[in-house]
Amino acid sequence: MKRFLAQFCVATLLMALLSGLSIAAFADPLWGSTILRTKRDELRRTGATDVIFLGDSRAYFHIDPAEFDATLLRSGHVLRSFNAAELGGQQLEFLFVVESLLADENMRPSFIFVPVIEMQNMPKSYDQSPQHLYWMTGRNALAGITKAAEDIIIRRKAFFASFGKKAGREPADMHSEKSNVEPPNRKQWVNGVLKRMTTMRQYSEAYLKRMFAIHVHSRPLKEPEDPRFLGTEKNGYLSPMRQTMFDWPFSFAKTYLDDPSLYLEEREDILFAYDRPCESAPEIHRHLLLKEAAYAKSKGVRLFYYLPMTNRSLEARCVHESLSSSDVISVPDPHSMTELYDRTSFLWPSHLNEKAAEKYTRWLAIRFAEILNATHPLGIEI
Amino acid sequence: MSFVSLSYLALLLAAVLWTSWSSAPKKHALLAFSIAYYCVAGPRDLALMFGLLFLAYVNARLMDGTEEKGTKKFILFAAVSITTTVLILCKSPSFVFSATDEGRGASGALPLGISFFGLQMMSYLVDVCRNRTSCRRNFFSLASYGMFFPQLICGPIERAEWLIPQLEKGSNSSYENLITGFERIVWGFFKKLVIANRIELITAGYFENTQVVHGPFVLLLVFLFTVQLYCDFSGYIDIAIGSARMLNINLSENFHFPLSSHSFRDFWKRWNTTVGDWFRDYLYIPLGGNKKGLLRTAQNIMAVFLVSGLWHGIGWNYVLWGFLHGCFLLIEMASGPLRSRLPLLGALWRLSVLPLVCLTFILFRIPNAWDALLFLRQTFDLSPAHLTLIDVSNMKHAMLALSAFFIVSLREKHFAHAAKMRNFGDMRIIWAPIIVVTLLTFQLGIFDNSQFFYFRF
């Protein structure tokens, strides 16, 4: 038995080492998305593309590159476009693809269209990815522990009831759709959390510390000041190998939660056990988009942030509006292009039909041509 | 608890460590581990298992306490009837449990492993009645036999006289058993995660939209599903046998390269053999086997296959599957003399065995027999417009999966049994394939928490 165990341990270490090396050396950075990989290969094959559209199913169905090129040609711009959108794409993924495109000189276009959509978790469809796969089991286990702990500590009414009225109102009341209670503002919410934390800490400080550790551990953060991989609760871009136990940025908390006096002190076990990532997501989202645009510009590529048609996310709209740059394209004006908003233009509620998609593409091309005519190719205002 | 989970590996490691360092009989520890394993299924399923165990224990004791054959048979009849009724109730979706195929599994309505467990308990009762095995006076012996966790959910089905003595022994696992068991587990994971799950990824979409598949792709899809089913089930069996071997317990082999069968009779000697042997010993032979004339033999064969179909699940698709296999076997028997006289006919029959087997398995995937028939009819639609609906890149992945299957089969046929001849002193020879296969599984496997296909039976 001892002989087997010793050999087993050595073999496990060797496998971990080899696996890490092979992931670093061979894994396709475009994860498991077959569509994206196919499109990337097609891009490499054809080469010399000026405009690349990224996006989810809306870009996939709404933007016709041939129509776009033809409209641009009529406006005097000879450009070749390519629709690299995929079904079910995510915001973080688009930015990752942008970086892939920027890193490869053969594929680097002059313009990239990136949609502004709601920040979400990485979809499960990426489970073909070696990188994702390799760590998924451990991450899922951690997420499961976190969720179980949350259920026990935060969400169970009976648990809170046992602490009496001191515990304050439950977070479930604030987030429940069925609740008639008006949602409190952020200050009230944080106050409530702190009160509960204070009350609970009297009972089990050690347990709360452990809770916090679990929460932080489940977040694959690289560095406190790098908000790239925030915005989602269980996102998984960086491998947990790079994460450290207590790297949660308290400075970040001070910046983004508007009332620093609410914090009792900068202690590791206080607030973030109850963190709701969506609280600060729009700011992170905006920061991320601006940073990416600046990075692209440094590589000679101009990013256009467009709001997809049929976008219902308030967060995406707010972020989009807050990007006070010339490189932003909104949706067609519903007053002047009523036909695009007519029910007959839709294949189903979130997607235009083919005819309307053509109209939308023409509108997008005209808007793009207008911006090109009015600005420097790299987006520097004339 | 699925085999493809860290929790299972942790449980197995704990069990191996416990049984290796303790010289006491393993049955109590293994029973505790088995209960821990099965607890995930929920208290209802656990209670049901213990109920059936208790029924078998009490009835076996009653049979043991009497010498009268009539009384013994009556007790046996009562116990088997109750067990069969429970099985039927559990498997009948519309009767007691409102389950669908999708809903079954760890959290679904069908108690996990009830089919295999039920057969094992019935075999124990019959063996006690026939004095082939001694009645266990210790409930824990019987419980550890019935609930032995590596083979609890999907077999292989073991006879009491084979498994219980091994469970009652206190000997430690040898290095050879540990290493060969571990190797078997690694190959089982490879079959399940790399071949079966990857084929599922390719075929699932087509089986949901069968109308997009036409021409030869229908047959390819049918064959892929058979390979998936085989790799899924035999992968499970490999993990079960490997796990048991690490615990110093030998389980029976359940597959002997069934896809290389040259006749239906041969196929049933190679596919799910422990279940096949069970039906032969406890149903076919008691019905008279082939000793009571041709007509009675045909009736018995048909009865066995219909029951075997129903054992998979209560549904017309399973009945039809059993019926078709019964018919094929009868045709094979009837045409035996003719085939021996006409070698060409014999060769044609041999070639048609695998396609026919694959075609029948489609009833497991498309439960509605009429839909399955319409799907198969699309084989004859060769219009170019329809053929272009298939994504060729998927077919490349399918070919890769089939190549992996071919390599695994070759290895099993020619190299697996070479383990005995290995020099266990040379660490490199032992560990090199394990490390390579593990790395390949990590890199190419699909870890999507999907259950084993046979869990639904």
PDB file of N, CA and C in Angstrom, chain B residues 230-313:
ATOM      1  N   TYR B 230     -21.948   1.548 -25.594  1.00  0.00           N
ATOM      2  CA  TYR B 230     -20.982   0.533 -25.150  1.00  0.00           C
ATOM      3  C   TYR B 230     -19.895   1.170 -24.283  1.00  0.00           C
ATOM      4  N   CYS B 231     -19.353   2.302 -24.761  1.00  0.00           N
ATOM      5  CA  CYS B 231     -18.251   2.927 -24.001  1.00  0.00           C
ATOM      6  C   CYS B 231     -18.757   3.473 -22.670  1.00  0.00           C
ATOM      7  N   ASP B 232     -19.970   3.974 -22.680  1.00  0.00           N
ATOM      8  CA  ASP B 232     -20.555   4.491 -21.448  1.00  0.00           C
ATOM      9  C   ASP B 232     -20.710   3.365 -20.414  1.00  0.00           C
ATOM     10  N   PHE B 233     -21.321   2.278 -20.861  1.00  0.00           N
ATOM     11  CA  PHE B 233     -21.612   1.183 -19.938  1.00  0.00           C
ATOM     12  C   PHE B 233     -20.330   0.434 -19.558  1.00  0.00           C
ATOM     13  N   SER B 234     -19.510   0.135 -20.564  1.00  0.00           N
ATOM     14  CA  SER B 234     -18.297  -0.627 -20.232  1.00  0.00           C
ATOM     15  C   SER B 234     -17.314   0.266 -19.479  1.00  0.00           C
ATOM     16  N   GLY B 235     -17.376   1.574 -19.704  1.00  0.00           N
ATOM     17  CA  GLY B 235     -16.560   2.497 -18.909  1.00  0.00           C
ATOM     18  C   GLY B 235     -16.955   2.418 -17.451  1.00  0.00           C
ATOM     19  N   TYR B 236     -18.266   2.390 -17.213  1.00  0.00           N
ATOM     20  CA  TYR B 236     -18.759   2.248 -15.836  1.00  0.00           C
ATOM     21  C   TYR B 236     -18.268   0.932 -15.230  1.00  0.00           C
ATOM     22  N   ILE B 237     -18.405  -0.135 -16.030  1.00  0.00           N
ATOM     23  CA  ILE B 237     -18.000  -1.452 -15.523  1.00  0.00           C
ATOM     24  C   ILE B 237     -16.498  -1.468 -15.221  1.00  0.00           C
ATOM     25  N   ASP B 238     -15.721  -0.831 -16.076  1.00  0.00           N
ATOM     26  CA  ASP B 238     -14.269  -0.764 -15.828  1.00  0.00           C
ATOM     27  C   ASP B 238     -13.982  -0.059 -14.504  1.00  0.00           C
ATOM     28  N   ILE B 239     -14.694   1.055 -14.280  1.00  0.00           N
ATOM     29  CA  ILE B 239     -14.470   1.783 -13.018  1.00  0.00           C
ATOM     30  C   ILE B 239     -14.905   0.908 -11.838  1.00  0.00           C
ATOM     31  N   ALA B 240     -16.029   0.207 -12.019  1.00  0.00           N
ATOM     32  CA  ALA B 240     -16.533  -0.648 -10.932  1.00  0.00           C
ATOM     33  C   ALA B 240     -15.549  -1.778 -10.632  1.00  0.00           C
ATOM     34  N   ILE B 241     -15.100  -2.448 -11.692  1.00  0.00           N
ATOM     35  CA  ILE B 241     -14.181  -3.581 -11.488  1.00  0.00           C
ATOM     36  C   ILE B 241     -12.855  -3.082 -10.922  1.00  0.00           C
ATOM     37  N   GLY B 242     -12.377  -1.958 -11.448  1.00  0.00           N
ATOM     38  CA  GLY B 242     -11.117  -1.388 -10.951  1.00  0.00           C
ATOM     39  C   GLY B 242     -11.222  -0.982  -9.495  1.00  0.00           C
ATOM     40  N   SER B 243     -12.331  -0.341  -9.147  1.00  0.00           N
ATOM     41  CA  SER B 243     -12.516   0.083  -7.755  1.00  0.00           C
ATOM     42  C   SER B 243     -12.537  -1.134  -6.832  1.00  0.00           C
ATOM     43  N   ALA B 244     -13.295  -2.152  -7.261  1.00  0.00           N
ATOM     44  CA  ALA B 244     -13.400  -3.360  -6.428  1.00  0.00           C
ATOM     45  C   ALA B 244     -12.036  -4.030  -6.286  1.00  0.00           C
ATOM     46  N   ARG B 245     -11.291  -4.039  -7.395  1.00  0.00           N
ATOM     47  CA  ARG B 245      -9.974  -4.697  -7.328  1.00  0.00           C
ATOM     48  C   ARG B 245      -9.059  -3.960  -6.355  1.00  0.00           C
ATOM     49  N   MET B 246      -9.169  -2.657  -6.323  1.00  0.00           N
ATOM     50  CA  MET B 246      -8.352  -1.894  -5.367  1.00  0.00           C
ATOM     51  C   MET B 246      -8.739  -2.247  -3.933  1.00  0.00           C
ATOM     52  N   LEU B 247      -9.977  -2.720  -3.766  1.00  0.00           N
ATOM     53  CA  LEU B 247     -10.427  -3.148  -2.441  1.00  0.00           C
ATOM     54  C   LEU B 247     -10.201  -4.649  -2.237  1.00  0.00           C
ATOM     55  N   ASN B 248      -9.433  -5.234  -3.157  1.00  0.00           N
ATOM     56  CA  ASN B 248      -9.105  -6.655  -3.108  1.00  0.00           C
ATOM     57  C   ASN B 248     -10.330  -7.548  -3.319  1.00  0.00           C
ATOM     58  N   ILE B 249     -11.207  -7.103  -4.182  1.00  0.00           N
ATOM     59  CA  ILE B 249     -12.397  -7.896  -4.493  1.00  0.00           C
ATOM     60  C   ILE B 249     -12.487  -8.036  -6.004  1.00  0.00           C
ATOM     61  N   ASN B 250     -12.677  -9.259  -6.449  1.00  0.00           N
ATOM     62  CA  ASN B 250     -12.760  -9.497  -7.897  1.00  0.00           C
ATOM     63  C   ASN B 250     -14.210  -9.549  -8.339  1.00  0.00           C
ATOM     64  N   LEU B 251     -14.552  -8.705  -9.281  1.00  0.00           N
ATOM     65  CA  LEU B 251     -15.903  -8.743  -9.849  1.00  0.00           C
ATOM     66  C   LEU B 251     -15.839  -9.401 -11.225  1.00  0.00           C
ATOM     67  N   SER B 252     -16.989  -9.892 -11.662  1.00  0.00           N
ATOM     68  CA  SER B 252     -17.027 -10.579 -12.958  1.00  0.00           C
ATOM     69  C   SER B 252     -16.935  -9.577 -14.096  1.00  0.00           C
ATOM     70  N   GLU B 253     -16.396 -10.060 -15.208  1.00  0.00           N
ATOM     71  CA  GLU B 253     -16.370  -9.230 -16.415  1.00  0.00           C
ATOM     72  C   GLU B 253     -17.785  -9.179 -16.997  1.00  0.00           C
ATOM     73  N   ASN B 254     -18.114  -8.039 -17.589  1.00  0.00           N
ATOM     74  CA  ASN B 254     -19.470  -7.870 -18.109  1.00  0.00           C
ATOM     75  C   ASN B 254     -19.502  -7.753 -19.630  1.00  0.00           C
ATOM     76  N   PHE B 255     -18.342  -7.481 -20.232  1.00  0.00           N
ATOM     77  CA  PHE B 255     -18.288  -7.301 -21.688  1.00  0.00           C
ATOM     78  C   PHE B 255     -17.088  -8.055 -22.248  1.00  0.00           C
ATOM     79  N   HIS B 256     -17.296  -8.652 -23.395  1.00  0.00           N
ATOM     80  CA  HIS B 256     -16.193  -9.342 -24.088  1.00  0.00           C
ATOM     81  C   HIS B 256     -16.233  -8.932 -25.557  1.00  0.00           C
ATOM     82  N   PHE B 257     -15.928  -7.731 -25.854  1.00  0.00           N
ATOM     83  CA  PHE B 257     -15.913  -7.187 -27.233  1.00  0.00           C
ATOM     84  C   PHE B 257     -17.199  -7.502 -27.989  1.00  0.00           C
ATOM     85  N   PRO B 258     -18.320  -7.030 -27.482  1.00  0.00           N
ATOM     86  CA  PRO B 258     -19.604  -7.414 -28.095  1.00  0.00           C
ATOM     87  C   PRO B 258     -19.771  -6.919 -29.528  1.00  0.00           C
ATOM     88  N   LEU B 259     -19.089  -5.827 -29.887  1.00  0.00           N
ATOM     89  CA  LEU B 259     -19.294  -5.305 -31.240  1.00  0.00           C
ATOM     90  C   LEU B 259     -18.558  -6.131 -32.291  1.00  0.00           C
ATOM     91  N   SER B 260     -17.810  -7.145 -31.835  1.00  0.00           N
ATOM     92  CA  SER B 260     -17.173  -8.028 -32.822  1.00  0.00           C
ATOM     93  C   SER B 260     -17.897  -9.376 -32.881  1.00  0.00           C
ATOM     94  N   SER B 261     -19.145  -9.387 -32.429  1.00  0.00           N
ATOM     95  CA  SER B 261     -19.895 -10.656 -32.411  1.00  0.00           C
ATOM     96  C   SER B 261     -20.212 -11.116 -33.827  1.00  0.00           C
ATOM     97  N   HIS B 262     -20.225 -12.437 -34.005  1.00  0.00           N
ATOM     98  CA  HIS B 262     -20.540 -12.962 -35.335  1.00  0.00           C
ATOM     99  C   HIS B 262     -21.939 -13.562 -35.402  1.00  0.00           C
ATOM    100  N   SER B 263     -22.623 -13.579 -34.263  1.00  0.00           N
ATOM    101  CA  SER B 263     -24.017 -14.042 -34.277  1.00  0.00           C
ATOM    102  C   SER B 263     -24.723 -13.421 -33.074  1.00  0.00           C
ATOM    103  N   PHE B 264     -26.042 -13.518 -33.071  1.00  0.00           N
ATOM    104  CA  PHE B 264     -26.781 -12.943 -31.940  1.00  0.00           C
ATOM    105  C   PHE B 264     -26.532 -13.734 -30.658  1.00  0.00           C
ATOM    106  N   ARG B 265     -26.413 -15.029 -30.848  1.00  0.00           N
ATOM    107  CA  ARG B 265     -26.100 -15.878 -29.688  1.00  0.00           C
ATOM    108  C   ARG B 265     -24.748 -15.444 -29.089  1.00  0.00           C
ATOM    109  N   ASP B 266     -23.810 -15.198 -29.998  1.00  0.00           N
ATOM    110  CA  ASP B 266     -22.489 -14.743 -29.581  1.00  0.00           C
ATOM    111  C   ASP B 266     -22.580 -13.367 -28.918  1.00  0.00           C
ATOM    112  N   PHE B 267     -23.422 -12.494 -29.499  1.00  0.00           N
ATOM    113  CA  PHE B 267     -23.569 -11.148 -28.943  1.00  0.00           C
ATOM    114  C   PHE B 267     -24.023 -11.218 -27.491  1.00  0.00           C
ATOM    115  N   TRP B 268     -24.982 -12.086 -27.222  1.00  0.00           N
ATOM    116  CA  TRP B 268     -25.503 -12.155 -25.853  1.00  0.00           C
ATOM    117  C   TRP B 268     -24.562 -12.887 -24.901  1.00  0.00           C
ATOM    118  N   LYS B 269     -23.516 -13.486 -25.452  1.00  0.00           N
ATOM    119  CA  LYS B 269     -22.473 -14.037 -24.574  1.00  0.00           C
ATOM    120  C   LYS B 269     -21.418 -12.980 -24.274  1.00  0.00           C
ATOM    121  N   ARG B 270     -21.504 -11.861 -25.016  1.00  0.00           N
ATOM    122  CA  ARG B 270     -20.469 -10.841 -24.874  1.00  0.00           C
ATOM    123  C   ARG B 270     -21.005  -9.546 -24.266  1.00  0.00           C
ATOM    124  N   TRP B 271     -22.283  -9.256 -24.425  1.00  0.00           N
ATOM    125  CA  TRP B 271     -22.859  -7.983 -23.993  1.00  0.00           C
ATOM    126  C   TRP B 271     -23.558  -8.153 -22.640  1.00  0.00           C
ATOM    127  N   ASN B 272     -23.187  -7.330 -21.686  1.00  0.00           N
ATOM    128  CA  ASN B 272     -23.849  -7.331 -20.379  1.00  0.00           C
ATOM    129  C   ASN B 272     -24.028  -8.759 -19.873  1.00  0.00           C
ATOM    130  N   THR B 273     -22.940  -9.487 -19.821  1.00  0.00           N
ATOM    131  CA  THR B 273     -23.024 -10.934 -19.611  1.00  0.00           C
ATOM    132  C   THR B 273     -23.601 -11.316 -18.248  1.00  0.00           C
ATOM    133  N   THR B 274     -23.336 -10.482 -17.235  1.00  0.00           N
ATOM    134  CA  THR B 274     -23.833 -10.897 -15.915  1.00  0.00           C
ATOM    135  C   THR B 274     -25.359 -10.825 -15.876  1.00  0.00           C
ATOM    136  N   VAL B 275     -25.926  -9.839 -16.573  1.00  0.00           N
ATOM    137  CA  VAL B 275     -27.391  -9.777 -16.635  1.00  0.00           C
ATOM    138  C   VAL B 275     -27.911 -10.911 -17.522  1.00  0.00           C
ATOM    139  N   GLY B 276     -27.201 -11.154 -18.637  1.00  0.00           N
ATOM    140  CA  GLY B 276     -27.587 -12.255 -19.529  1.00  0.00           C
ATOM    141  C   GLY B 276     -27.559 -13.588 -18.792  1.00  0.00           C
ATOM    142  N   ASP B 277     -26.515 -13.795 -18.013  1.00  0.00           N
ATOM    143  CA  ASP B 277     -26.409 -15.056 -17.245  1.00  0.00           C
ATOM    144  C   ASP B 277     -27.533 -15.154 -16.217  1.00  0.00           C
ATOM    145  N   TRP B 278     -27.874 -14.019 -15.643  1.00  0.00           N
ATOM    146  CA  TRP B 278     -28.958 -14.023 -14.659  1.00  0.00           C
ATOM    147  C   TRP B 278     -30.257 -14.491 -15.305  1.00  0.00           C
ATOM    148  N   PHE B 279     -30.572 -13.894 -16.463  1.00  0.00           N
ATOM    149  CA  PHE B 279     -31.819 -14.279 -17.140  1.00  0.00           C
ATOM    150  C   PHE B 279     -31.774 -15.744 -17.574  1.00  0.00           C
ATOM    151  N   ARG B 280     -30.590 -16.222 -17.967  1.00  0.00           N
ATOM    152  CA  ARG B 280     -30.470 -17.628 -18.370  1.00  0.00           C
ATOM    153  C   ARG B 280     -30.710 -18.551 -17.169  1.00  0.00           C
ATOM    154  N   ASP B 281     -30.023 -18.229 -16.051  1.00  0.00           N
ATOM    155  CA  ASP B 281     -30.074 -19.135 -14.902  1.00  0.00           C
ATOM    156  C   ASP B 281     -31.381 -19.063 -14.118  1.00  0.00           C
ATOM    157  N   TYR B 282     -31.969 -17.872 -14.063  1.00  0.00           N
ATOM    158  CA  TYR B 282     -33.134 -17.709 -13.185  1.00  0.00           C
ATOM    159  C   TYR B 282     -34.457 -17.564 -13.932  1.00  0.00           C
ATOM    160  N   LEU B 283     -34.392 -17.528 -15.259  1.00  0.00           N
ATOM    161  CA  LEU B 283     -35.649 -17.439 -16.008  1.00  0.00           C
ATOM    162  C   LEU B 283     -35.709 -18.479 -17.123  1.00  0.00           C
ATOM    163  N   TYR B 284     -34.695 -18.475 -17.966  1.00  0.00           N
ATOM    164  CA  TYR B 284     -34.727 -19.350 -19.142  1.00  0.00           C
ATOM    165  C   TYR B 284     -34.693 -20.831 -18.734  1.00  0.00           C
ATOM    166  N   ILE B 285     -33.755 -21.185 -17.887  1.00  0.00           N
ATOM    167  CA  ILE B 285     -33.639 -22.602 -17.490  1.00  0.00           C
ATOM    168  C   ILE B 285     -34.852 -23.037 -16.652  1.00  0.00           C
ATOM    169  N   PRO B 286     -35.304 -22.243 -15.651  1.00  0.00           N
ATOM    170  CA  PRO B 286     -36.518 -22.660 -14.931  1.00  0.00           C
ATOM    171  C   PRO B 286     -37.741 -22.794 -15.838  1.00  0.00           C
ATOM    172  N   LEU B 287     -37.795 -22.034 -16.923  1.00  0.00           N
ATOM    173  CA  LEU B 287     -38.928 -22.166 -17.845  1.00  0.00           C
ATOM    174  C   LEU B 287     -38.831 -23.429 -18.694  1.00  0.00           C
ATOM    175  N   GLY B 288     -37.686 -24.079 -18.639  1.00  0.00           N
ATOM    176  CA  GLY B 288     -37.515 -25.309 -19.407  1.00  0.00           C
ATOM    177  C   GLY B 288     -36.343 -25.246 -20.363  1.00  0.00           C
ATOM    178  N   GLY B 289     -35.830 -24.063 -20.587  1.00  0.00           N
ATOM    179  CA  GLY B 289     -34.671 -23.912 -21.474  1.00  0.00           C
ATOM    180  C   GLY B 289     -34.929 -24.485 -22.846  1.00  0.00           C
ATOM    181  N   ASN B 290     -33.973 -25.257 -23.354  1.00  0.00           N
ATOM    182  CA  ASN B 290     -34.146 -25.858 -24.692  1.00  0.00           C
ATOM    183  C   ASN B 290     -34.384 -27.365 -24.604  1.00  0.00           C
ATOM    184  N   LYS B 291     -34.867 -27.798 -23.452  1.00  0.00           N
ATOM    185  CA  LYS B 291     -35.030 -29.244 -23.238  1.00  0.00           C
ATOM    186  C   LYS B 291     -36.444 -29.740 -23.538  1.00  0.00           C
ATOM    187  N   LYS B 292     -37.353 -28.823 -23.864  1.00  0.00           N
ATOM    188  CA  LYS B 292     -38.743 -29.273 -23.990  1.00  0.00           C
ATOM    189  C   LYS B 292     -39.298 -29.030 -25.395  1.00  0.00           C
ATOM    190  N   GLY B 293     -38.495 -29.244 -26.357  1.00  0.00           N
ATOM    191  CA  GLY B 293     -38.977 -29.122 -27.725  1.00  0.00           C
ATOM    192  C   GLY B 293     -38.734 -27.743 -28.306  1.00  0.00           C
ATOM    193  N   LEU B 294     -38.841 -27.708 -29.628  1.00  0.00           N
ATOM    194  CA  LEU B 294     -38.515 -26.472 -30.345  1.00  0.00           C
ATOM    195  C   LEU B 294     -39.472 -25.329 -30.018  1.00  0.00           C
ATOM    196  N   LEU B 295     -40.769 -25.663 -30.020  1.00  0.00           N
ATOM    197  CA  LEU B 295     -41.775 -24.620 -29.792  1.00  0.00           C
ATOM    198  C   LEU B 295     -41.607 -23.997 -28.409  1.00  0.00           C
ATOM    199  N   ARG B 296     -41.393 -24.874 -27.429  1.00  0.00           N
ATOM    200  CA  ARG B 296     -41.235 -24.381 -26.057  1.00  0.00           C
ATOM    201  C   ARG B 296     -39.949 -23.553 -25.923  1.00  0.00           C
ATOM    202  N   THR B 297     -38.900 -23.989 -26.646  1.00  0.00           N
ATOM    203  CA  THR B 297     -37.640 -23.240 -26.620  1.00  0.00           C
ATOM    204  C   THR B 297     -37.869 -21.835 -27.180  1.00  0.00           C
ATOM    205  N   ALA B 298     -38.587 -21.793 -28.297  1.00  0.00           N
ATOM    206  CA  ALA B 298     -38.861 -20.484 -28.919  1.00  0.00           C
ATOM    207  C   ALA B 298     -39.656 -19.605 -27.962  1.00  0.00           C
ATOM    208  N   GLN B 299     -40.650 -20.218 -27.330  1.00  0.00           N
ATOM    209  CA  GLN B 299     -41.464 -19.458 -26.357  1.00  0.00           C
ATOM    210  C   GLN B 299     -40.591 -18.921 -25.224  1.00  0.00           C
ATOM    211  N   ASN B 300     -39.702 -19.781 -24.741  1.00  0.00           N
ATOM    212  CA  ASN B 300     -38.839 -19.382 -23.627  1.00  0.00           C
ATOM    213  C   ASN B 300     -37.913 -18.250 -24.021  1.00  0.00           C
ATOM    214  N   ILE B 301     -37.353 -18.378 -25.214  1.00  0.00           N
ATOM    215  CA  ILE B 301     -36.439 -17.313 -25.675  1.00  0.00           C
ATOM    216  C   ILE B 301     -37.199 -15.990 -25.769  1.00  0.00           C
ATOM    217  N   MET B 302     -38.376 -16.066 -26.358  1.00  0.00           N
ATOM    218  CA  MET B 302     -39.154 -14.828 -26.515  1.00  0.00           C
ATOM    219  C   MET B 302     -39.531 -14.253 -25.146  1.00  0.00           C
ATOM    220  N   ALA B 303     -39.900 -15.135 -24.229  1.00  0.00           N
ATOM    221  CA  ALA B 303     -40.283 -14.666 -22.887  1.00  0.00           C
ATOM    222  C   ALA B 303     -39.095 -13.987 -22.213  1.00  0.00           C
ATOM    223  N   VAL B 304     -37.920 -14.599 -22.325  1.00  0.00           N
ATOM    224  CA  VAL B 304     -36.724 -14.033 -21.688  1.00  0.00           C
ATOM    225  C   VAL B 304     -36.423 -12.655 -22.261  1.00  0.00           C
ATOM    226  N   PHE B 305     -36.499 -12.530 -23.565  1.00  0.00           N
ATOM    227  CA  PHE B 305     -36.147 -11.237 -24.155  1.00  0.00           C
ATOM    228  C   PHE B 305     -37.204 -10.167 -23.881  1.00  0.00           C
ATOM    229  N   LEU B 306     -38.461 -10.589 -23.823  1.00  0.00           N
ATOM    230  CA  LEU B 306     -39.493  -9.592 -23.488  1.00  0.00           C
ATOM    231  C   LEU B 306     -39.307  -9.108 -22.048  1.00  0.00           C
ATOM    232  N   VAL B 307     -39.027 -10.031 -21.151  1.00  0.00           N
ATOM    233  CA  VAL B 307     -38.799  -9.634 -19.750  1.00  0.00           C
ATOM    234  C   VAL B 307     -37.535  -8.783 -19.652  1.00  0.00           C
ATOM    235  N   SER B 308     -36.526  -9.180 -20.423  1.00  0.00           N
ATOM    236  CA  SER B 308     -35.276  -8.416 -20.422  1.00  0.00           C
ATOM    237  C   SER B 308     -35.532  -6.979 -20.906  1.00  0.00           C
ATOM    238  N   GLY B 309     -36.383  -6.858 -21.929  1.00  0.00           N
ATOM    239  CA  GLY B 309     -36.747  -5.516 -22.409  1.00  0.00           C
ATOM    240  C   GLY B 309     -37.459  -4.728 -21.330  1.00  0.00           C
ATOM    241  N   LEU B 310     -38.408  -5.402 -20.679  1.00  0.00           N
ATOM    242  CA  LEU B 310     -39.169  -4.714 -19.623  1.00  0.00           C
ATOM    243  C   LEU B 310     -38.297  -4.381 -18.422  1.00  0.00           C
ATOM    244  N   TRP B 311     -37.267  -5.181 -18.227  1.00  0.00           N
ATOM    245  CA  TRP B 311     -36.345  -4.899 -17.117  1.00  0.00           C
ATOM    246  C   TRP B 311     -35.652  -3.541 -17.342  1.00  0.00           C
ATOM    247  N   HIS B 312     -35.416  -3.203 -18.604  1.00  0.00           N
ATOM    248  CA  HIS B 312     -34.786  -1.905 -18.886  1.00  0.00           C
ATOM    249  C   HIS B 312     -35.734  -0.754 -18.572  1.00  0.00           C
ATOM    250  N   GLY B 313     -37.006  -0.994 -18.721  1.00  0.00           N
ATOM    251  CA  GLY B 313     -37.966   0.067 -18.440  1.00  0.00           C
ATOM    252  C   GLY B 313     -39.320  -0.330 -18.962  1.00  0.00           C
TER     253      GLY B 313
END
